[in-house]
mmCIF file of C-alpha atoms in Angstrom:
data_model
loop_
_atom_site.group_PDB
_atom_site.id
_atom_site.type_symbol
_atom_site.label_atom_id
_atom_site.label_comp_id
_atom_site.label_asym_id
_atom_site.label_seq_id
_atom_site.Cartn_x
_atom_site.Cartn_y
_atom_site.Cartn_z
ATOM 1 C CA MET A 1 -25.319 -25.820 0.693
ATOM 2 C CA ILE A 2 -25.689 -22.106 1.165
ATOM 3 C CA LYS A 3 -24.992 -19.742 -1.700
ATOM 4 C CA VAL A 4 -23.531 -16.429 -0.502
ATOM 5 C CA LYS A 5 -23.702 -13.311 -2.657
ATOM 6 C CA VAL A 6 -21.483 -10.432 -1.547
ATOM 7 C CA TYR A 7 -21.752 -6.877 -2.910
ATOM 8 C CA VAL A 8 -18.908 -4.441 -2.259
ATOM 9 C CA THR A 9 -19.128 -0.710 -3.066
ATOM 10 C CA LEU A 10 -17.169 2.371 -2.148
ATOM 11 C CA LYS A 11 -18.511 4.030 1.010
ATOM 12 C CA GLU A 12 -21.094 6.728 0.495
ATOM 13 C CA GLY A 13 -18.753 9.592 1.328
ATOM 14 C CA VAL A 14 -15.970 8.265 -0.906
ATOM 15 C CA LEU A 15 -15.902 9.793 -4.381
ATOM 16 C CA ASP A 16 -16.433 7.136 -7.059
ATOM 17 C CA PRO A 17 -14.908 8.614 -10.237
ATOM 18 C CA GLN A 18 -15.639 5.463 -12.241
ATOM 19 C CA GLY A 19 -19.318 5.671 -11.300
ATOM 20 C CA LYS A 20 -19.327 9.360 -12.181
ATOM 21 C CA ALA A 21 -17.832 8.680 -15.620
ATOM 22 C CA ILE A 22 -20.389 5.942 -16.364
ATOM 23 C CA GLU A 23 -23.227 8.171 -15.167
ATOM 24 C CA GLN A 24 -22.092 10.921 -17.542
ATOM 25 C CA ALA A 25 -21.762 8.405 -20.374
ATOM 26 C CA LEU A 26 -25.373 7.296 -19.858
ATOM 27 C CA GLN A 27 -26.466 10.924 -19.800
ATOM 28 C CA ALA A 28 -24.586 11.439 -23.065
ATOM 29 C CA LYS A 29 -26.750 8.646 -24.507
ATOM 30 C CA ASN A 30 -29.789 10.692 -23.469
ATOM 31 C CA PHE A 31 -30.612 8.735 -20.303
ATOM 32 C CA GLN A 32 -30.974 12.020 -18.498
ATOM 33 C CA GLY A 33 -32.512 10.740 -15.296
ATOM 34 C CA VAL A 34 -29.461 8.752 -14.120
ATOM 35 C CA ARG A 35 -28.200 9.843 -10.680
ATOM 36 C CA ASP A 36 -25.651 8.660 -8.117
ATOM 37 C CA MET A 37 -24.093 5.802 -10.097
ATOM 38 C CA ARG A 38 -21.837 3.627 -7.908
ATOM 39 C CA VAL A 39 -19.642 0.879 -9.285
ATOM 40 C CA GLY A 40 -18.889 -2.123 -7.115
ATOM 41 C CA LYS A 41 -17.900 -5.754 -7.041
ATOM 42 C CA TYR A 42 -20.061 -8.828 -6.923
ATOM 43 C CA MET A 43 -18.782 -12.098 -5.507
ATOM 44 C CA GLU A 44 -20.571 -15.385 -4.994
ATOM 45 C CA PHE A 45 -19.520 -18.584 -3.320
ATOM 46 C CA TYR A 46 -20.872 -21.613 -1.507
ATOM 47 C CA LEU A 47 -20.601 -22.648 2.116
ATOM 48 C CA ASN A 48 -21.718 -25.659 4.085
ATOM 49 C CA GLU A 49 -24.776 -24.919 6.257
ATOM 50 C CA ASP A 50 -22.783 -25.111 9.483
ATOM 51 C CA GLU A 51 -20.230 -22.556 8.239
ATOM 52 C CA ALA A 52 -22.709 -20.063 6.846
ATOM 53 C CA THR A 53 -23.265 -18.044 10.005
ATOM 54 C CA ASP A 54 -23.614 -14.260 9.837
ATOM 55 C CA HIS A 55 -20.567 -13.959 12.050
ATOM 56 C CA GLN A 56 -18.468 -16.087 9.691
ATOM 57 C CA ILE A 57 -19.552 -14.207 6.556
ATOM 58 C CA GLN A 58 -19.032 -10.802 8.204
ATOM 59 C CA GLU A 59 -15.523 -11.846 9.237
ATOM 60 C CA MET A 60 -14.737 -12.883 5.648
ATOM 61 C CA CYS A 61 -15.977 -9.532 4.376
ATOM 62 C CA GLU A 62 -14.169 -7.447 6.953
ATOM 63 C CA GLN A 63 -10.894 -9.352 6.882
ATOM 64 C CA LEU A 64 -10.532 -9.694 3.126
ATOM 65 C CA LEU A 65 -13.431 -9.254 0.707
ATOM 66 C CA ALA A 66 -13.988 -5.571 1.524
ATOM 67 C CA ASN A 67 -11.618 -2.915 2.811
ATOM 68 C CA PRO A 68 -13.630 -1.290 5.628
ATOM 69 C CA VAL A 69 -11.579 1.927 5.358
ATOM 70 C CA ILE A 70 -13.150 2.850 2.012
ATOM 71 C CA GLU A 71 -15.713 0.161 1.196
ATOM 72 C CA ASP A 72 -19.137 -0.992 2.376
ATOM 73 C CA TYR A 73 -20.454 -4.487 1.881
ATOM 74 C CA ARG A 74 -23.731 -6.322 2.085
ATOM 75 C CA TYR A 75 -24.583 -9.931 1.439
ATOM 76 C CA GLU A 76 -27.442 -12.296 0.794
ATOM 77 C CA THR A 77 -27.650 -15.997 1.432
ATOM 78 C CA GLU A 78 -29.866 -18.584 -0.178
ATOM 79 C CA GLU A 79 -30.233 -22.296 0.356
ATOM 80 C CA VAL A 80 -29.405 -24.418 -2.663
ATOM 81 C CA ILE A 81 -29.728 -28.114 -3.221
ATOM 82 C CA SER A 82 -26.226 -29.490 -3.519
ATOM 83 C CA VAL A 83 -25.400 -31.357 -6.696
ATOM 84 C CA MET B 1 23.942 -4.564 6.899
ATOM 85 C CA LYS B 2 21.747 -7.175 5.239
ATOM 86 C CA PHE B 3 18.576 -6.280 3.335
ATOM 87 C CA ALA B 4 15.746 -8.560 2.207
ATOM 88 C CA VAL B 5 13.812 -7.789 -0.986
ATOM 89 C CA VAL B 6 10.503 -9.663 -0.817
ATOM 90 C CA VAL B 7 9.332 -11.105 -4.131
ATOM 91 C CA PHE B 8 5.616 -11.733 -4.703
ATOM 92 C CA PRO B 9 4.130 -13.159 -7.903
ATOM 93 C CA GLY B 10 3.789 -9.985 -9.977
ATOM 94 C CA SER B 11 6.462 -7.893 -8.242
ATOM 95 C CA ASN B 12 8.331 -5.931 -10.901
ATOM 96 C CA CYS B 13 10.563 -3.453 -9.065
ATOM 97 C CA ASP B 14 12.413 -6.138 -7.119
ATOM 98 C CA SER B 15 15.560 -6.024 -9.244
ATOM 99 C CA ASP B 16 15.651 -2.202 -9.113
ATOM 100 C CA MET B 17 15.466 -2.434 -5.329
ATOM 101 C CA PHE B 18 18.156 -5.145 -5.291
ATOM 102 C CA TYR B 19 20.419 -3.019 -7.498
ATOM 103 C CA ALA B 20 19.935 0.111 -5.360
ATOM 104 C CA ILE B 21 21.200 -1.798 -2.322
ATOM 105 C CA GLN B 22 23.961 -3.933 -3.838
ATOM 106 C CA GLY B 23 25.063 -1.786 -6.762
ATOM 107 C CA VAL B 24 24.793 1.693 -5.282
ATOM 108 C CA LEU B 25 24.531 1.500 -1.497
ATOM 109 C CA GLY B 26 27.067 -1.343 -1.504
ATOM 110 C CA GLU B 27 25.385 -3.489 1.150
ATOM 111 C CA GLU B 28 24.332 -7.119 1.289
ATOM 112 C CA VAL B 29 20.926 -7.999 -0.144
ATOM 113 C CA GLU B 30 18.946 -11.155 -0.901
ATOM 114 C CA TYR B 31 15.638 -11.928 -2.577
ATOM 115 C CA VAL B 32 13.123 -13.583 -0.249
ATOM 116 C CA SER B 33 10.112 -15.494 -1.560
ATOM 117 C CA HIS B 34 6.570 -14.707 -0.408
ATOM 118 C CA HIS B 35 6.405 -18.372 0.688
ATOM 119 C CA SER B 36 9.164 -17.840 3.225
ATOM 120 C CA SER B 37 8.322 -17.198 6.859
ATOM 121 C CA ASP B 38 11.818 -16.521 8.171
ATOM 122 C CA LEU B 39 13.461 -13.094 8.195
ATOM 123 C CA SER B 40 15.763 -13.765 11.132
ATOM 124 C CA GLN B 41 18.983 -13.211 9.170
ATOM 125 C CA PHE B 42 18.002 -9.748 7.907
ATOM 126 C CA ASP B 43 18.377 -6.223 9.286
ATOM 127 C CA ALA B 44 15.832 -4.512 7.019
ATOM 128 C CA VAL B 45 12.970 -5.630 4.781
ATOM 129 C CA LEU B 46 12.057 -3.973 1.473
ATOM 130 C CA LEU B 47 8.697 -4.533 -0.237
ATOM 131 C CA PRO B 48 9.063 -3.601 -3.906
ATOM 132 C CA GLY B 49 6.534 -2.220 -6.355
ATOM 133 C CA GLY B 50 4.637 -4.154 -8.985
ATOM 134 C CA PHE B 51 1.289 -5.834 -9.303
ATOM 135 C CA SER B 52 1.335 -8.622 -6.734
ATOM 136 C CA TYR B 53 -1.278 -11.245 -7.625
ATOM 137 C CA GLY B 54 -2.348 -9.098 -10.565
ATOM 138 C CA ASP B 55 -3.966 -6.586 -8.173
ATOM 139 C CA TYR B 56 -6.817 -9.110 -7.816
ATOM 140 C CA LEU B 57 -9.559 -8.016 -5.382
ATOM 141 C CA ARG B 58 -7.639 -4.836 -4.393
ATOM 142 C CA SER B 59 -3.999 -3.804 -4.803
ATOM 143 C CA GLY B 60 -1.978 -5.643 -2.177
ATOM 144 C CA ALA B 61 -4.973 -7.499 -0.709
ATOM 145 C CA ILE B 62 -3.961 -11.050 -1.630
ATOM 146 C CA ALA B 63 -0.258 -10.459 -0.916
ATOM 147 C CA SER B 64 -1.177 -9.182 2.555
ATOM 148 C CA VAL B 65 -2.184 -12.701 3.633
ATOM 149 C CA SER B 66 0.895 -14.522 2.295
ATOM 150 C CA PRO B 67 3.219 -16.317 4.770
ATOM 151 C CA ILE B 68 5.979 -13.705 4.509
ATOM 152 C CA VAL B 69 3.629 -10.982 5.760
ATOM 153 C CA ASN B 70 3.250 -12.686 9.137
ATOM 154 C CA ALA B 71 7.047 -12.788 9.352
ATOM 155 C CA ILE B 72 7.137 -9.082 8.400
ATOM 156 C CA LYS B 73 4.682 -8.300 11.221
ATOM 157 C CA ASP B 74 6.963 -10.039 13.729
ATOM 158 C CA PHE B 75 10.014 -8.351 12.221
ATOM 159 C CA ALA B 76 8.347 -4.931 12.489
ATOM 160 C CA SER B 77 7.236 -5.556 16.068
ATOM 161 C CA GLU B 78 10.919 -5.967 16.970
ATOM 162 C CA GLY B 79 11.458 -2.390 15.806
ATOM 163 C CA LYS B 80 13.422 -3.337 12.675
ATOM 164 C CA PRO B 81 13.044 -1.230 9.523
ATOM 165 C CA VAL B 82 10.419 -2.161 6.916
ATOM 166 C CA LEU B 83 10.039 -0.121 3.725
ATOM 167 C CA GLY B 84 7.164 -0.607 1.278
ATOM 168 C CA VAL B 85 7.285 1.231 -2.034
ATOM 169 C CA CYS B 86 4.270 1.588 -4.352
ATOM 170 C CA ASN B 87 2.633 -1.868 -4.331
ATOM 171 C CA GLY B 88 4.735 -2.505 -1.209
ATOM 172 C CA PHE B 89 2.955 0.448 0.451
ATOM 173 C CA GLN B 90 -0.412 -0.947 -0.663
ATOM 174 C CA ILE B 91 0.498 -4.307 0.905
ATOM 175 C CA LEU B 92 1.474 -2.631 4.201
ATOM 176 C CA LEU B 93 -1.916 -0.845 4.252
ATOM 177 C CA GLU B 94 -3.830 -4.043 3.490
ATOM 178 C CA ALA B 95 -1.848 -5.917 6.138
ATOM 179 C CA GLY B 96 -2.772 -3.267 8.713
ATOM 180 C CA LEU B 97 0.860 -2.309 9.386
ATOM 181 C CA LEU B 98 -0.046 1.221 8.307
ATOM 182 C CA ASN B 99 -3.411 3.013 8.525
ATOM 183 C CA GLY B 100 -5.541 4.080 5.577
ATOM 184 C CA ALA B 101 -6.300 2.740 2.111
ATOM 185 C CA MET B 102 -5.523 3.398 -1.548
ATOM 186 C CA LYS B 103 -8.142 4.402 -4.083
ATOM 187 C CA ARG B 104 -7.891 4.733 -7.845
ATOM 188 C CA ASN B 105 -6.152 7.949 -8.891
ATOM 189 C CA HIS B 106 -8.673 10.797 -9.020
ATOM 190 C CA GLU B 107 -8.450 10.995 -12.817
ATOM 191 C CA LEU B 108 -8.619 7.188 -13.151
ATOM 192 C CA LYS B 109 -5.363 7.178 -15.076
ATOM 193 C CA PHE B 110 -2.083 5.426 -14.505
ATOM 194 C CA VAL B 111 0.416 8.207 -13.765
ATOM 195 C CA CYS B 112 4.042 7.770 -14.790
ATOM 196 C CA ASP B 113 6.133 10.834 -14.070
ATOM 197 C CA THR B 114 8.811 12.404 -11.930
ATOM 198 C CA THR B 115 7.150 14.382 -9.182
ATOM 199 C CA PRO B 116 8.315 16.932 -6.595
ATOM 200 C CA LEU B 117 7.978 15.965 -2.937
ATOM 201 C CA ILE B 118 8.551 17.686 0.383
ATOM 202 C CA VAL B 119 10.351 15.765 3.112
ATOM 203 C CA GLU B 120 7.997 16.579 5.996
ATOM 204 C CA GLN B 121 9.906 14.613 8.609
ATOM 205 C CA SER B 122 13.663 14.354 8.573
ATOM 206 C CA GLU B 123 13.827 12.735 11.996
ATOM 207 C CA THR B 124 12.898 9.208 10.966
ATOM 208 C CA ILE B 125 15.336 6.346 10.393
ATOM 209 C CA PHE B 126 14.397 6.570 6.708
ATOM 210 C CA THR B 127 14.917 10.296 6.179
ATOM 211 C CA SER B 128 17.605 11.489 8.582
ATOM 212 C CA GLU B 129 19.992 12.249 5.694
ATOM 213 C CA TYR B 130 17.502 14.738 4.229
ATOM 214 C CA GLU B 131 16.992 18.300 5.418
ATOM 215 C CA GLN B 132 13.655 19.090 7.058
ATOM 216 C CA PHE B 133 11.269 20.332 4.315
ATOM 217 C CA GLU B 134 13.827 19.475 1.627
ATOM 218 C CA ARG B 135 12.266 19.457 -1.839
ATOM 219 C CA ILE B 136 13.190 16.347 -3.780
ATOM 220 C CA GLU B 137 12.091 14.696 -7.022
ATOM 221 C CA LEU B 138 11.217 11.017 -7.327
ATOM 222 C CA PRO B 139 9.593 8.902 -10.032
ATOM 223 C CA ILE B 140 5.992 7.765 -9.582
ATOM 224 C CA ALA B 141 4.210 5.034 -11.536
ATOM 225 C CA HIS B 142 0.830 3.916 -10.235
ATOM 226 C CA ALA B 143 -2.910 3.766 -10.886
ATOM 227 C CA GLU B 144 -3.955 3.405 -7.252
ATOM 228 C CA GLY B 145 -2.020 5.937 -5.227
ATOM 229 C CA ASN B 146 -4.894 8.079 -4.051
ATOM 230 C CA TYR B 147 -4.362 7.754 -0.302
ATOM 231 C CA ASP B 148 -7.450 7.967 1.869
ATOM 232 C CA CYS B 149 -8.268 7.676 5.554
ATOM 233 C CA ASP B 150 -10.923 9.067 7.886
ATOM 234 C CA ASP B 151 -10.420 12.503 9.460
ATOM 235 C CA GLU B 152 -9.625 11.021 12.847
ATOM 236 C CA THR B 153 -6.793 8.917 11.363
ATOM 237 C CA LEU B 154 -5.457 11.976 9.531
ATOM 238 C CA LYS B 155 -5.416 13.983 12.780
ATOM 239 C CA ASP B 156 -3.627 11.119 14.458
ATOM 240 C CA LEU B 157 -1.033 10.906 11.652
ATOM 241 C CA GLU B 158 -0.395 14.626 11.939
ATOM 242 C CA ALA B 159 -0.281 14.625 15.753
ATOM 243 C CA HIS B 160 2.385 11.913 15.755
ATOM 244 C CA ASP B 161 4.478 13.364 12.893
ATOM 245 C CA GLN B 162 3.760 10.288 10.757
ATOM 246 C CA ILE B 163 3.406 12.053 7.414
ATOM 247 C CA VAL B 164 6.936 11.727 6.031
ATOM 248 C CA PHE B 165 6.503 12.794 2.387
ATOM 249 C CA ARG B 166 3.928 15.110 0.815
ATOM 250 C CA TYR B 167 3.424 15.822 -2.869
ATOM 251 C CA ALA B 168 4.308 19.394 -3.826
ATOM 252 C CA ASP B 169 2.010 18.996 -6.836
ATOM 253 C CA ASN B 170 -0.564 16.331 -5.981
ATOM 254 C CA PRO B 171 -0.681 13.902 -8.943
ATOM 255 C CA ASN B 172 -3.359 11.448 -7.778
ATOM 256 C CA GLY B 173 -5.827 13.117 -5.399
ATOM 257 C CA SER B 174 -4.233 11.825 -2.171
ATOM 258 C CA LYS B 175 -5.722 13.168 1.036
ATOM 259 C CA ALA B 176 -3.581 15.954 2.541
ATOM 260 C CA ASP B 177 -1.095 15.447 -0.351
ATOM 261 C CA ILE B 178 0.187 12.339 1.420
ATOM 262 C CA ALA B 179 2.916 10.483 -0.494
ATOM 263 C CA GLY B 180 4.415 8.492 2.386
ATOM 264 C CA ILE B 181 3.631 7.676 6.014
ATOM 265 C CA VAL B 182 5.386 5.938 8.842
ATOM 266 C CA ASN B 183 3.880 3.935 11.708
ATOM 267 C CA LYS B 184 3.767 5.405 15.236
ATOM 268 C CA GLU B 185 6.903 3.490 16.239
ATOM 269 C CA GLY B 186 8.719 4.992 13.240
ATOM 270 C CA ASN B 187 10.118 1.750 11.790
ATOM 271 C CA VAL B 188 7.587 0.979 9.029
ATOM 272 C CA LEU B 189 7.478 3.386 6.075
ATOM 273 C CA GLY B 190 5.130 3.178 3.102
ATOM 274 C CA MET B 191 5.468 5.491 0.111
ATOM 275 C CA MET B 192 4.106 5.617 -3.438
ATOM 276 C CA PRO B 193 7.136 7.318 -5.111
ATOM 277 C CA HIS B 194 10.084 5.104 -6.072
ATOM 278 C CA PRO B 195 13.349 5.996 -4.307
ATOM 279 C CA GLU B 196 15.006 2.873 -5.773
ATOM 280 C CA ARG B 197 14.553 4.299 -9.270
ATOM 281 C CA ALA B 198 16.413 7.459 -8.291
ATOM 282 C CA VAL B 199 19.776 6.372 -6.947
ATOM 283 C CA GLU B 200 22.135 7.589 -9.694
ATOM 284 C CA GLU B 201 22.224 10.859 -11.582
ATOM 285 C CA ILE B 202 22.169 9.012 -14.886
ATOM 286 C CA LEU B 203 18.596 7.986 -13.962
ATOM 287 C CA GLY B 204 17.558 11.649 -13.909
ATOM 288 C CA THR B 205 17.730 12.093 -10.135
ATOM 289 C CA ASP B 206 19.569 10.492 -7.249
ATOM 290 C CA ASP B 207 17.256 12.013 -4.633
ATOM 291 C CA GLY B 208 16.217 8.533 -3.504
ATOM 292 C CA LEU B 209 19.674 7.458 -2.415
ATOM 293 C CA LYS B 210 19.573 9.449 0.835
ATOM 294 C CA LEU B 211 16.637 7.305 1.938
ATOM 295 C CA PHE B 212 18.695 4.111 1.739
ATOM 296 C CA ARG B 213 21.698 5.906 3.242
ATOM 297 C CA SER B 214 19.529 6.989 6.182
ATOM 298 C CA ILE B 215 18.528 3.369 6.889
ATOM 299 C CA LEU B 216 22.194 2.337 6.778
ATOM 300 C CA VAL B 217 23.467 5.241 8.913
ATOM 301 C CA ASN B 218 20.822 4.614 11.578
ATOM 302 C CA TRP B 219 21.519 0.875 11.598
ATOM 303 C CA ARG B 220 25.238 1.523 12.001
ATOM 304 C CA GLU B 221 24.596 3.922 14.870
ATOM 305 C CA THR B 222 22.551 1.364 16.789
ATOM 306 C CA HIS B 223 24.946 -1.483 15.961
ATOM 307 C CA ALA B 224 28.183 0.407 16.535
ATOM 308 C CA ILE B 225 30.958 -1.849 17.744
ATOM 309 C CA THR B 226 32.064 -0.478 21.072
ATOM 310 C CA SER B 227 35.581 -1.636 21.704
#
């Protein structure tokens, strides 16, 4: 089995007010060095080896998991021993 | 004229929409399940507001892959009118029937208010009963109505007169004050404000009624019995 981890965040140019609010909250707790906080989504799922092609995963991300108009995505895959 | 009101799990403005058509406009209307894939007996399709699928993943994202949406795509490609309000607009964006995307409101708050709008295009089948640049007031109730698109898409929307409603007092941070857009063909309209909640004066404003009247008037004109 292949474990797929997908990370979705707002595109760089898109204002992330939630990230901004969290950044300010950390600064209010005296973590002054915090910059450019972005909040995103993390998804993980499993695929059979033969289905875990880059093409397949990119299609999943572009067609549903991320909205390419406002979001960026990246993913990692790792082989796991099936139970 | 026969309207369909599509019901998704989590729709909550479906009965308002139904009432606006049957109770006020006085036309035929039926609820249609998201499982259905047949719209052949209808003349117009209405996508109501709400929180389809609990807004999981993104507003409208899961609904946009339900069986009825494929039927809506076919229906729209035949040039028949499709109106999406609030979550209905979000579904149309996610389904790719309209361009752009919705972000959280710029202040991250759910806004529930009555807001002034400018009718930017009175030459669509949805707005022909309004005056050009008429100022109207409609209720809004959403957390994700902050419309966004890239600059090229915005230019394209403007070049083809696709921006139908603009906020007079932008409540959510929407790009170019966009409150509602139509597709290039002019038969698919998405808007965040709720015309179905503004069809009788007792509701505070009946400024939404002209939208439904426009759909009816234009349908009658194209289906006039010539005898």
